[in-house]
Coordinates of C-alpha atoms in Angstrom, one line a residue:
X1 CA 0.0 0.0 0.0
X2 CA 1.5 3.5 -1.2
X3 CA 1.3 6.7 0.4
X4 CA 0.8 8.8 -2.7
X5 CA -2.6 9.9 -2.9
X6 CA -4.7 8.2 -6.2
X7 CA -6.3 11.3 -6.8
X8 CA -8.7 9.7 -9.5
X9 CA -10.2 7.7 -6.9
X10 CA -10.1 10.4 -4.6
X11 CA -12.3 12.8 -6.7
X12 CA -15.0 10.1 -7.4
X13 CA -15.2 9.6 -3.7
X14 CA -15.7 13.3 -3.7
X15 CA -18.1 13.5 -6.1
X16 CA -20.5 11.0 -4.7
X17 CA -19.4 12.1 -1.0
X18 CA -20.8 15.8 -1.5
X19 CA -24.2 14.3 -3.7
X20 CA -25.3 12.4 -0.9
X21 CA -24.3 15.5 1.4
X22 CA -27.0 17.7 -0.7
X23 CA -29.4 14.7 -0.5
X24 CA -29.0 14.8 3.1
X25 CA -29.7 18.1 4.1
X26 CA -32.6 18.3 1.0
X27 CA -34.2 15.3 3.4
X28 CA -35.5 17.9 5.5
X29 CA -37.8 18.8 3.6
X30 CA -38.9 15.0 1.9
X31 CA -42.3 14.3 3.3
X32 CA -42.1 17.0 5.6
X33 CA -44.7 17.4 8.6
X34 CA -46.1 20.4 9.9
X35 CA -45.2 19.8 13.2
X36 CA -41.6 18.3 13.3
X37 CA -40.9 19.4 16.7
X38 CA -41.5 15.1 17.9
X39 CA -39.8 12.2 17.7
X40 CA -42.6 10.6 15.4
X41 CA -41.0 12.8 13.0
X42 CA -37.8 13.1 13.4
X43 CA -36.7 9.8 14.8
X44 CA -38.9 7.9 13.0
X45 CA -39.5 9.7 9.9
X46 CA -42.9 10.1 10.6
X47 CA -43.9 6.3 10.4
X48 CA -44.3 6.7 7.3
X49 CA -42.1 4.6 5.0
X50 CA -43.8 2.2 2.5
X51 CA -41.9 -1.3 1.4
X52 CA -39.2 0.0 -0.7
X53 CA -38.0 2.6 1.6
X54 CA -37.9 0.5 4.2
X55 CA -36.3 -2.0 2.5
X56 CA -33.7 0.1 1.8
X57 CA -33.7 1.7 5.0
X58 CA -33.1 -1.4 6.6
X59 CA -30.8 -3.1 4.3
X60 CA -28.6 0.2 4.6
X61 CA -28.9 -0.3 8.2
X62 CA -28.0 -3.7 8.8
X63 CA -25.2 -4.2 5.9
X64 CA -22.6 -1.4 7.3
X65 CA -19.2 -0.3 6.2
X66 CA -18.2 -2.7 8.6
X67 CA -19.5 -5.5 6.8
X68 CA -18.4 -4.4 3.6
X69 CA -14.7 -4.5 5.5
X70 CA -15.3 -7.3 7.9
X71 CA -16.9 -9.9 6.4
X72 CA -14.3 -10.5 3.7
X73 CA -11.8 -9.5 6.1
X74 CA -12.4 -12.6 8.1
X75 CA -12.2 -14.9 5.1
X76 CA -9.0 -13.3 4.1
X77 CA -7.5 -14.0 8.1
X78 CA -9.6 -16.9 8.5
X79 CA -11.2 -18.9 5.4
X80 CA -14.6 -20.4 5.7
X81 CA -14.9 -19.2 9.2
X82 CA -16.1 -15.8 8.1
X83 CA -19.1 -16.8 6.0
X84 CA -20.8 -17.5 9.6
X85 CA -22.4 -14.0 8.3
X86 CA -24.0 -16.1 5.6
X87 CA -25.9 -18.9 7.6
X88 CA -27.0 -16.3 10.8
X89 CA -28.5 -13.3 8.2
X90 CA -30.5 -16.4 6.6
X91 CA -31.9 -17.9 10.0
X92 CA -32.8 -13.8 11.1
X93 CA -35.6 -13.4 8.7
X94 CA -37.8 -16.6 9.7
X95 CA -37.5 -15.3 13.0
X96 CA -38.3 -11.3 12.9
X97 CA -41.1 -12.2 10.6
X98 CA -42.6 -13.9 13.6
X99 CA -42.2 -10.7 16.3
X100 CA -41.6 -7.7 14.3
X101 CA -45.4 -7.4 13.3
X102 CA -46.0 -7.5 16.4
X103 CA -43.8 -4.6 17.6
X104 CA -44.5 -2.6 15.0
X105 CA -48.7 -3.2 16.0
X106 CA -48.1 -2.4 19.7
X107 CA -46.0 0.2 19.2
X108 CA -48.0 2.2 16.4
X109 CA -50.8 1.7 19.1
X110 CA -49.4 3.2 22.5
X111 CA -46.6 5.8 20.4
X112 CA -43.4 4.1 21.7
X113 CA -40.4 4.9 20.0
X114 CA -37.9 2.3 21.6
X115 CA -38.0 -1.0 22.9
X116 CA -37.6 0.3 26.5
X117 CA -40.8 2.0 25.6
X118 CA -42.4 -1.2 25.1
X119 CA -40.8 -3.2 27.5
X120 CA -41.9 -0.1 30.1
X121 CA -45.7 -0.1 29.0
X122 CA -45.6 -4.2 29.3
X123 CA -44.3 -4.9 32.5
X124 CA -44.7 -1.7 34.2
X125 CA -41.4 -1.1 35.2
X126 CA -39.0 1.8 34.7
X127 CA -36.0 -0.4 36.1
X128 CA -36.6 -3.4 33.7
X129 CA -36.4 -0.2 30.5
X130 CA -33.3 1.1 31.8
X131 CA -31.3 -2.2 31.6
X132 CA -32.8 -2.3 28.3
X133 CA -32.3 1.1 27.3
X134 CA -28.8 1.2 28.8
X135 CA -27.6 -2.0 27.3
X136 CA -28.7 -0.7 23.8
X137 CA -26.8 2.2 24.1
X138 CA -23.6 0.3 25.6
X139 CA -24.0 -2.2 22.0
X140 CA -24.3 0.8 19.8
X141 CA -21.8 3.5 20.5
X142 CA -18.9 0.6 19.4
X143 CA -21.1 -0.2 16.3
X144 CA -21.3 3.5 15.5
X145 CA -17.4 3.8 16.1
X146 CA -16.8 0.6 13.6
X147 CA -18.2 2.9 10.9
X148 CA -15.1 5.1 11.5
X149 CA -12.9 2.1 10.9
X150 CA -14.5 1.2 7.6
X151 CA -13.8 4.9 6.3
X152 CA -10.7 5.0 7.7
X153 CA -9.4 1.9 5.4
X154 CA -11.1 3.7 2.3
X155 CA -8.8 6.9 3.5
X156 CA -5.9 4.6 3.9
X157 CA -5.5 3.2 0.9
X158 CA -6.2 6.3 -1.4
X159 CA -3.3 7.8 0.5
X160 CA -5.2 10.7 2.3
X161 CA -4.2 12.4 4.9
X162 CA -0.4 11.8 4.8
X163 CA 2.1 8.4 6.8
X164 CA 2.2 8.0 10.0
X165 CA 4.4 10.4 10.8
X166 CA 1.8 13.1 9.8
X167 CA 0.4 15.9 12.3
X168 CA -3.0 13.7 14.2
X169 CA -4.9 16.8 13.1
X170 CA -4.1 16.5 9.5
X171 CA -4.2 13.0 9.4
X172 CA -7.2 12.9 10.5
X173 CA -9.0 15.8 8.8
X174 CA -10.5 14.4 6.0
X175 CA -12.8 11.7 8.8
X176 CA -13.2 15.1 10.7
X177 CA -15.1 16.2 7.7
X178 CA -17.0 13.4 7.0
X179 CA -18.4 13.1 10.7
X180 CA -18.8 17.1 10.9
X181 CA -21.1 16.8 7.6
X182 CA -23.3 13.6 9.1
X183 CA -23.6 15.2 12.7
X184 CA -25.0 18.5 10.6
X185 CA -27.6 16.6 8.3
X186 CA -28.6 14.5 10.6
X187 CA -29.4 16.9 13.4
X188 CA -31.5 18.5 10.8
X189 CA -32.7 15.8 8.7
X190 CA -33.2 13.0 11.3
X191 CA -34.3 9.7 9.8
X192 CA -35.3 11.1 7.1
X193 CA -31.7 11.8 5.6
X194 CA -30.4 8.2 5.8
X195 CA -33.5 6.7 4.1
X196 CA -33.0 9.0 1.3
X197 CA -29.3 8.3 1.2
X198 CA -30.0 4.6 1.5
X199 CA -31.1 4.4 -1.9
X200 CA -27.4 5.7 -3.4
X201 CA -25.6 3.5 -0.7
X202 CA -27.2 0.2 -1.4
X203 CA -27.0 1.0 -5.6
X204 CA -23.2 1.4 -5.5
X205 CA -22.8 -1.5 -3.2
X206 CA -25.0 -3.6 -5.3
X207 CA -22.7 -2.4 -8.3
X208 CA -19.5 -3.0 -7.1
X209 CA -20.6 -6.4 -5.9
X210 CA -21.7 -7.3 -9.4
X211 CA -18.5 -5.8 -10.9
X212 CA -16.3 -7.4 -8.7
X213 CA -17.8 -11.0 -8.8
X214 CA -17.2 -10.9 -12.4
X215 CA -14.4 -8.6 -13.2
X216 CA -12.2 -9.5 -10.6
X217 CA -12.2 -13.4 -11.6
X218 CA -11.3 -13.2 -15.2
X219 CA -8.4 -11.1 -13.9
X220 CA -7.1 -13.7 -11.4
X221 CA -7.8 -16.6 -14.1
X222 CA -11.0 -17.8 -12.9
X223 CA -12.9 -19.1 -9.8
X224 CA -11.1 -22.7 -9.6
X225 CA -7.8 -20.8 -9.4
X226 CA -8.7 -18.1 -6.3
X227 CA -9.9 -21.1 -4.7
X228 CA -7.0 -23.1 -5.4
X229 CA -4.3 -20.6 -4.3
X230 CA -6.9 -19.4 -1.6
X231 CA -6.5 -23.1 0.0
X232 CA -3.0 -23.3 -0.3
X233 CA -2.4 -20.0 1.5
X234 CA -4.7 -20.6 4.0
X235 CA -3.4 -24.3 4.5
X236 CA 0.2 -22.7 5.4
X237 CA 1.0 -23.1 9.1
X238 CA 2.1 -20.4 12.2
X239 CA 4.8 -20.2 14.0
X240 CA 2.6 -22.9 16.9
X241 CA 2.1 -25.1 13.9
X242 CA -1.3 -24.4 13.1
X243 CA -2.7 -23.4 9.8
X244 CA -3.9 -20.3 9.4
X245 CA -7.4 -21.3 8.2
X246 CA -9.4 -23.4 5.9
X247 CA -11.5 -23.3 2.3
X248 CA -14.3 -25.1 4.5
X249 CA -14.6 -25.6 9.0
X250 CA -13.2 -28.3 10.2
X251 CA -15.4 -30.8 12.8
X252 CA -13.3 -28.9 15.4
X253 CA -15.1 -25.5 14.6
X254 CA -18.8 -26.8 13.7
X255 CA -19.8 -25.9 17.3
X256 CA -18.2 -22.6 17.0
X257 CA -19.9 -21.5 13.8
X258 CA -23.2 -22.5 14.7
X259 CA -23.5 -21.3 17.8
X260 CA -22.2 -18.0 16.7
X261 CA -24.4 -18.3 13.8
X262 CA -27.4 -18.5 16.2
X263 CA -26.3 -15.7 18.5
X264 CA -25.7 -13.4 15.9
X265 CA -29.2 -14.2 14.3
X266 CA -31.0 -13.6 17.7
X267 CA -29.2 -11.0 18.7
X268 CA -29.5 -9.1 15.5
X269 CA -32.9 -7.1 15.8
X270 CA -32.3 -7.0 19.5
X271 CA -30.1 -3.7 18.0
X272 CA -32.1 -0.5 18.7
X273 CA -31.0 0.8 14.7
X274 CA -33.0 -2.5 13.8
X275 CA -35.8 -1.0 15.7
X276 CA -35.7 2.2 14.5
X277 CA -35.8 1.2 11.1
X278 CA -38.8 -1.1 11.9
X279 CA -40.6 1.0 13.4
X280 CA -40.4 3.8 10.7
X281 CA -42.9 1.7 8.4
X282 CA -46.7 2.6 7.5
X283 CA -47.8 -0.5 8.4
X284 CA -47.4 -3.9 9.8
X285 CA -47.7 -5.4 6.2
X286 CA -44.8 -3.2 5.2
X287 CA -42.5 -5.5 7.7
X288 CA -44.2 -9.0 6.9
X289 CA -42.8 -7.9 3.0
X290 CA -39.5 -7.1 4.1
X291 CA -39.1 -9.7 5.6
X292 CA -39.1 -11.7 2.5
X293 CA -37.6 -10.0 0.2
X294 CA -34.8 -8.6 2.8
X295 CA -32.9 -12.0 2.1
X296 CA -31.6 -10.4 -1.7
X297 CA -29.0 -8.8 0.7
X298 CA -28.0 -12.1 1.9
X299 CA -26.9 -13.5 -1.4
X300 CA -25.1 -9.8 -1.7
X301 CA -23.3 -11.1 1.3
X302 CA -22.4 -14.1 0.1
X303 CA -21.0 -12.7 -2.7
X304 CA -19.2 -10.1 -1.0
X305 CA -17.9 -12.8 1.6
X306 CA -15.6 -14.1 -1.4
X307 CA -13.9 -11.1 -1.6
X308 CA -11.7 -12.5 0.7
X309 CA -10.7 -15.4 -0.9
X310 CA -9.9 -13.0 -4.0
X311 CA -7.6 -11.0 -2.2
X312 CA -5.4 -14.2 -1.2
X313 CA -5.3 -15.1 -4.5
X314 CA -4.9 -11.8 -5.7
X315 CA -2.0 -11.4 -3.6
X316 CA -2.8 -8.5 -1.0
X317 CA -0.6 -8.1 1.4
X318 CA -1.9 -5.9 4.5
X319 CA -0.8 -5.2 8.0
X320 CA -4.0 -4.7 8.9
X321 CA -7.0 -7.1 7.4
X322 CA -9.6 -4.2 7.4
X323 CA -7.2 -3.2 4.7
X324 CA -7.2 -5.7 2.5
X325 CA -10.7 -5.7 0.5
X326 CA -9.6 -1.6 -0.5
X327 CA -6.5 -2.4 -1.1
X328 CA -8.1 -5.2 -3.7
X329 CA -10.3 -2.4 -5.2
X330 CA -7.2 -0.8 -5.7
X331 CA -4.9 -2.8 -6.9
X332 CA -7.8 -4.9 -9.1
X333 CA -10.0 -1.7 -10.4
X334 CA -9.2 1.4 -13.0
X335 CA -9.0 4.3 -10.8
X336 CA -12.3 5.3 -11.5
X337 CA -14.3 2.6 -10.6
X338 CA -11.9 2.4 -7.5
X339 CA -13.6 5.3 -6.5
X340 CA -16.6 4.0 -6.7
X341 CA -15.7 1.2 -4.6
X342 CA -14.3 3.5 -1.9
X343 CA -17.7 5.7 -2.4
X344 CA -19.8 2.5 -1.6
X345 CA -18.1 1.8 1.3
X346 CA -17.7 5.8 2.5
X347 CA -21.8 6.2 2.1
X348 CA -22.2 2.6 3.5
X349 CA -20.5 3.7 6.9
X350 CA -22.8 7.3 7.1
X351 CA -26.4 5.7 6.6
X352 CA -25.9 3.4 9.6
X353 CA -23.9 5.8 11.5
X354 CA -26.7 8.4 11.0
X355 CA -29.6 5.5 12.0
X356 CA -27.3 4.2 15.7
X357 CA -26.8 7.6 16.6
X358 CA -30.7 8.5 16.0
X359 CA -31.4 5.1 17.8
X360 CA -29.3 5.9 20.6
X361 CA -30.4 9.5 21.2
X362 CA -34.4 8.2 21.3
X363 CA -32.9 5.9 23.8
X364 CA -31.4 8.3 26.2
X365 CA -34.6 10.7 24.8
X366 CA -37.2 8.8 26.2
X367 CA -36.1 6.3 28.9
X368 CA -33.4 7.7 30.9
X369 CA -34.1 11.8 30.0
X370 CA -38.1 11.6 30.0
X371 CA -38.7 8.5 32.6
X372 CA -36.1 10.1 35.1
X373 CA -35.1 13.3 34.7
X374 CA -38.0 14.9 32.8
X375 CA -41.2 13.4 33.5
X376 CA -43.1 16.9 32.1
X377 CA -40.8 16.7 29.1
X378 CA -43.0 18.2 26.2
X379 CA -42.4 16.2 22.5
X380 CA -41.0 19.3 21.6
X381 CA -38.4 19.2 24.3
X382 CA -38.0 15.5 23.7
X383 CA -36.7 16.3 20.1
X384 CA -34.4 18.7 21.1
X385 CA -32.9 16.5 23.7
X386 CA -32.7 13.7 21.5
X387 CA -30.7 16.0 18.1
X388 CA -27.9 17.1 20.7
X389 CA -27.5 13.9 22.1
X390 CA -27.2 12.3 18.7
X391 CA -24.6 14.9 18.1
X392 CA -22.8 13.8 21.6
X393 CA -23.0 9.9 20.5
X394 CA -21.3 11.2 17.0
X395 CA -18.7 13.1 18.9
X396 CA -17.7 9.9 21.4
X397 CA -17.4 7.6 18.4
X398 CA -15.3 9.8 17.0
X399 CA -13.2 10.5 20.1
X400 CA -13.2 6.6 20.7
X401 CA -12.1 5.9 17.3
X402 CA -9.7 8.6 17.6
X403 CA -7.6 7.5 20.8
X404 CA -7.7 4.1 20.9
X405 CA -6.3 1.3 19.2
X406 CA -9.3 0.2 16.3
X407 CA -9.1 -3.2 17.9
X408 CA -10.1 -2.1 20.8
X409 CA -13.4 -0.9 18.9
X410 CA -13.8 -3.9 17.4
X411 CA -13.1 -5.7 20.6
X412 CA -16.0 -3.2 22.4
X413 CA -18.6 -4.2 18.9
X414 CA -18.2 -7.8 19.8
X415 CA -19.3 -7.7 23.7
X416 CA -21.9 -5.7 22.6
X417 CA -23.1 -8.2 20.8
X418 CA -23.0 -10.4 23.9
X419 CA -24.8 -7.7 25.8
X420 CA -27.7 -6.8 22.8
X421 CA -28.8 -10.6 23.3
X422 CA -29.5 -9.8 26.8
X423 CA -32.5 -7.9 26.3
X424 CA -34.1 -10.9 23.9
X425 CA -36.4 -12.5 26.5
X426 CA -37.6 -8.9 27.7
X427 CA -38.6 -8.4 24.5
X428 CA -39.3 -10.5 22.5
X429 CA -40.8 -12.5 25.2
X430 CA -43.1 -9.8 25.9
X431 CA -44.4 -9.8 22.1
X432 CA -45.9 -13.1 23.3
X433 CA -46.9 -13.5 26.9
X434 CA -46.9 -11.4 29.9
X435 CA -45.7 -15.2 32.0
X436 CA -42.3 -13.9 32.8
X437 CA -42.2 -11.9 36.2
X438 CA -40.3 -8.6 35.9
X439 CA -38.1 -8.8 38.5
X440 CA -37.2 -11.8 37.1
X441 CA -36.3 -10.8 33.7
X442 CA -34.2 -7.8 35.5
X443 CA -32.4 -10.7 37.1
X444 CA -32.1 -12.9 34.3
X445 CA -30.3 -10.0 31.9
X446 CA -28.0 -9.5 35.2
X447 CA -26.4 -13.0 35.1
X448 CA -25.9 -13.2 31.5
X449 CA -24.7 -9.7 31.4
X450 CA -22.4 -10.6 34.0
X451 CA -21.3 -13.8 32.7
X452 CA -21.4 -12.5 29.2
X453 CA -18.3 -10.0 30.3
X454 CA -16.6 -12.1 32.9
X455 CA -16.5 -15.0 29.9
X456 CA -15.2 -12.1 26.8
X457 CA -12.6 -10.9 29.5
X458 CA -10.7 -14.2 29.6
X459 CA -10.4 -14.7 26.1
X460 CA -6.6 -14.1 25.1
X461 CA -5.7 -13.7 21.6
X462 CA -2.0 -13.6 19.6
X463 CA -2.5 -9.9 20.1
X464 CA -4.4 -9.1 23.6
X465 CA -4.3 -10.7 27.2
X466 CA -8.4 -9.7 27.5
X467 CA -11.2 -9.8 25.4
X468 CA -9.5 -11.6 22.6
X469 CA -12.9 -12.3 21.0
X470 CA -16.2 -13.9 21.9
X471 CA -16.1 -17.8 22.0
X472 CA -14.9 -19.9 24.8
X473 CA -15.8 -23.4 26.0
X474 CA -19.5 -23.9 26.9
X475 CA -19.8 -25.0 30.1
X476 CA -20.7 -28.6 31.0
X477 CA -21.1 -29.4 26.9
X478 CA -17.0 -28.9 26.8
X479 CA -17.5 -27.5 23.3
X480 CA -16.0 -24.3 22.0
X481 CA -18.9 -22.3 21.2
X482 CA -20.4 -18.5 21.0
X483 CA -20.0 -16.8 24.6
X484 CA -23.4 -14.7 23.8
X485 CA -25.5 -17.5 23.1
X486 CA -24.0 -19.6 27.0
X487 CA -24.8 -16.2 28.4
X488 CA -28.4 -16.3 26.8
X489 CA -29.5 -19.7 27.8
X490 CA -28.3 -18.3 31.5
X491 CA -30.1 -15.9 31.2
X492 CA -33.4 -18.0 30.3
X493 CA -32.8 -20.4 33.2
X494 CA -32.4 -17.3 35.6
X495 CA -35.5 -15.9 34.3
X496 CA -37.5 -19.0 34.1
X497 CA -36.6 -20.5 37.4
X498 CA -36.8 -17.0 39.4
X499 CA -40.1 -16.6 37.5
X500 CA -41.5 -19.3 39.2
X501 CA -40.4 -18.7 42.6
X502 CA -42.0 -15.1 42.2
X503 CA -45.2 -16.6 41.2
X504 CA -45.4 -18.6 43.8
X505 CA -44.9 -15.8 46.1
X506 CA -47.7 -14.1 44.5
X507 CA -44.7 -10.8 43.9
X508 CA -46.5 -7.4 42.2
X509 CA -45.4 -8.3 38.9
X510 CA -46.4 -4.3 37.5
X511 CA -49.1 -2.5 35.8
X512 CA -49.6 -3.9 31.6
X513 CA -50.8 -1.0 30.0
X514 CA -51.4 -3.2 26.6
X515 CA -54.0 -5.4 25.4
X516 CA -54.1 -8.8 23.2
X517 CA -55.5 -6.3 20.1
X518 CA -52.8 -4.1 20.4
X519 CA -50.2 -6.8 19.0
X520 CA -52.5 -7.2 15.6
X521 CA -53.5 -3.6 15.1
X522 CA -52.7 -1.6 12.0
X523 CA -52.7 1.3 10.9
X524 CA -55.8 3.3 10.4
X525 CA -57.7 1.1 13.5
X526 CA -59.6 3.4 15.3
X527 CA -57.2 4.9 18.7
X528 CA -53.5 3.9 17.4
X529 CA -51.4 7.1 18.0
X530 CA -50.4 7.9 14.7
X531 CA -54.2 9.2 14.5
X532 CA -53.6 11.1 18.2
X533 CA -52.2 14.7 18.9
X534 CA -48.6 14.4 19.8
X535 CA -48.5 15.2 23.2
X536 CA -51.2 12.4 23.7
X537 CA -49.6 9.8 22.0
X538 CA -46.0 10.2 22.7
X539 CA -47.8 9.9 26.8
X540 CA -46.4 6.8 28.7
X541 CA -49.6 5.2 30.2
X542 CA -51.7 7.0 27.6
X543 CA -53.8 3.8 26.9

């Protein structure tokens, strides 16, 4: 990798950097409201998205920059191991199509805008909302800083911003920039900016995915030859004798990939951007459609997965494996269409940076700010609230991308995964049955948030004494297997077993301020809140 700046590349990043800035602030005024001063409005774009919009709203939220770097990044380090991605975004939709109807119902009935909301209004307790709100903002403010890292390789390997010996400031300028200009649309725009820009992200990823898968193998002599050197390279041993991965897992690993397959997939809409994007829809029929034809992103995946096996055989030789799907771009693409690599992955880090950060603000909005601080809090006041903090999650990324080591980012992303999981039987146990005690639940997400970071903090890698990554034997199976998933089936035990005990005690178990029709209504039945003044139906306890 050079340090000379490829200044085609460079200005076709430009180009497309400063069109979706202009679409971004123009999103302001797309389907503008009278009254924008809620979070209806701005945080959920007035729940009005139809299927494409949402489709693309949600693809663009769940398929980062990070996965665009990641994912083939792990099959270059790794092999097979990194296709896990594949399997776990297959097994998600099955599953959301079963609960996120639901959500979407009882939330478009009682105005909630997170999923602390909900689990607030189902089990009556503030306490119960805060571990939920709090864990979702712990599991996103890494996610949002991952963004960084995937815009940060683009910027590496077009030579911007100078070596490593290069004043921090300037070095860092040109991610200054980009941040500055997606703190300033978003705080105007809300979610309205990032599903307009959604549409440009997920066309140039789509592009360069289709280019690639063609272009790149008739350069490299074919598919039976990446695979071919791919295996040989991977086959290659360490210095402890081990190889360093494999064209397909091994026995050893099955327990490994699935399990991390399974607690990625339940863990995945458990993400309060997930949410968000959800709950921005028109209508509960909106999510039963994109929930089947959300799976085209999945084959993208799988596509983009191999990626990595191109760079081995291409050759690439990184430091750092984040690098090494730009540096194929680079070293594989005429300049120009380099730069519309680099683009794809620049726009694919600000749509789902703009979403987490609006996620997280409605978070701290709502069920930390409103529930605790500011019972009064008008929706005007809420929306105020909510822009700055979604500037101050922005500005903590940054800062957290900018002083530490990116592993340590990455390192952060993966216990949040651990932790996001936490909050599944709150949830999405809720959608279906008010059984589960409250103070049970609270006690369940302790012990598997606890074990969860107790389990991630012994895992040693090459490279770090502590939180080496997220899979470690599974206790009493003697298996290696996903550390999330062990701390989720705690968690269930906890909850079940404590659940009973309460029961039996005849414990409050808290005011349910829903009904059974609330989890089938849609839009347009008479009393959901979208048909309610603001102040009414942004009310906990309205209904």
């Amino acid at each position: 990798m050079s340090d000379d700046v490829n200044g085609v590349a460079l200005a076709v990043f430009i180009f497309f950097f400063l069109g979706v800035t202009v679409m971004g602030f123009m999103a302001a005024r797309w389907r503008a409201a009278e009254n924008s001063e809620n979070l209806d409005e701005w945080g959920l774009g007035g729940r009005s998205f139809g299927t494409w919009i949402t489709w693309f709203l949600l693809g663009g939220d769940l398929y980062t920059a990070y996965t665009f770097v990641a994912v083939p990044a792990a099959v270059y380090t790794a092999g097979a191991a990194g296709f896990f991605a594949v399997p776990y975004t297959i097994l998600v939709y099955p599953l959301i199509f079963t609960f996120l109807p639901r959500l979407w119902s009882v939330s478009h009935k009682h105005g909630y805008v997170t999923t602390a909301d909900f689990v607030r209004g189902r089990y009556g307790s503030k306490g119960l909302s805060l571990a939920v709100a709090v864990t979702g903002l712990l599991a996103t403010m890494p996610y949002i800083a991952l963004q960084l890292v995937g815009i940060q390789a683009v910027l590496d390997v077009m030579g911007v911003g100078g070596g490593e010996n290069t004043n921090w400031f300037i070095k860092d300028l040109p991610l200054l920039i980009a941040f500055g200009v997606l703190a300033a649309y978003t705080y105007s725009s809300g979610l309205r900016a990032p599903a307009l820009i959604a549409f440009v992200k997920d066309a140039l990823i789509y592009l360069v995915i289709a280019v690639a898968i063609i272009y790149i193998p008739i350069k490299l002599g074919g598919f039976d030859d990446i695979f071919a050197k791919a295996g040989d390279a991977l086959s290659q041993t360490n210095d402890a004798g081990k190889p360093r991965g494999a064209l397909a897992p091994g026995e050893a690993s099955q327990w490994a990939y699935a399990t991390l397959a399974l607690g990625s997939a339940l863990a995945l809409f458990m993400y309060p951007h997930s949410i968000t994007a959800t709950l921005s829809s028109r209508s509960r029929e909106v999510i039963r459609r994109n929930t089947t034809i959300l799976p085209l992103y999945s084959l993208m995946l799988g596509l983009l997965a191999l990626l990595g096996f191109m760079a081995i055989a291409a050759g690439v030789k990184v430091d750092n494996a984040q690098l090494s799907i730009p540096q194929l771009f680079e070293d594989m693409f005429p300049d120009w269409f380099a730069g519309v690599a680099f683009a794809a992955i620049g726009i694919g880090a600000l749509v789902p940076a703009a979403i987490m950060s609006i996620a997280a603000a409605n978070l701290f909005t709502r069920n930390i700010y409103k529930d605790f601080l500011r019972p009064d809090a008008t929706p005007a006041q809420e929306t105020k609230v909510s822009k700055l903090v979604s500037l101050l999650v922005k500005v903590g990324a940054l800062a957290f991308v900018l002083t530490m080591d990116k592993t340590v980012a990455i390192n952060f992303q993966l216990l949040g995964g651990i932790w996001i999981l936490q909050t599944f039987p709150a949830l999405v146990g809720g959608l279906f049955t008010r059984w589960f005690h409250r103070w049970a639940l609270l006690a369940g997400w302790a012990v598997g948030m606890v074990y969860g970071t107790v389990a991630a903090y012994g895992v040693a890698s090459p490279t770090q004494k502590h939180f080496g990554g997220s899979q470690k034997e599974i206790p009493g199976i003697g298996e290696i297997g996903y550390i999330g998933l062990t701390a989720f089936v705690l968690n269930v035990v906890v909850t079940v077993a404590l659940t009973l005990v309460l029961r039996a005690l005849k414990a409050p178990q808290g005011v349910d301020e829903t009904s059974p029709e609330d989890y089938t209504a849609d839009a347009g039945d008479p009393g959901v809140a979208a048909e309610l003044p603001p102040a009414t139906a942004g009310a906990p306890g309205g209904h």
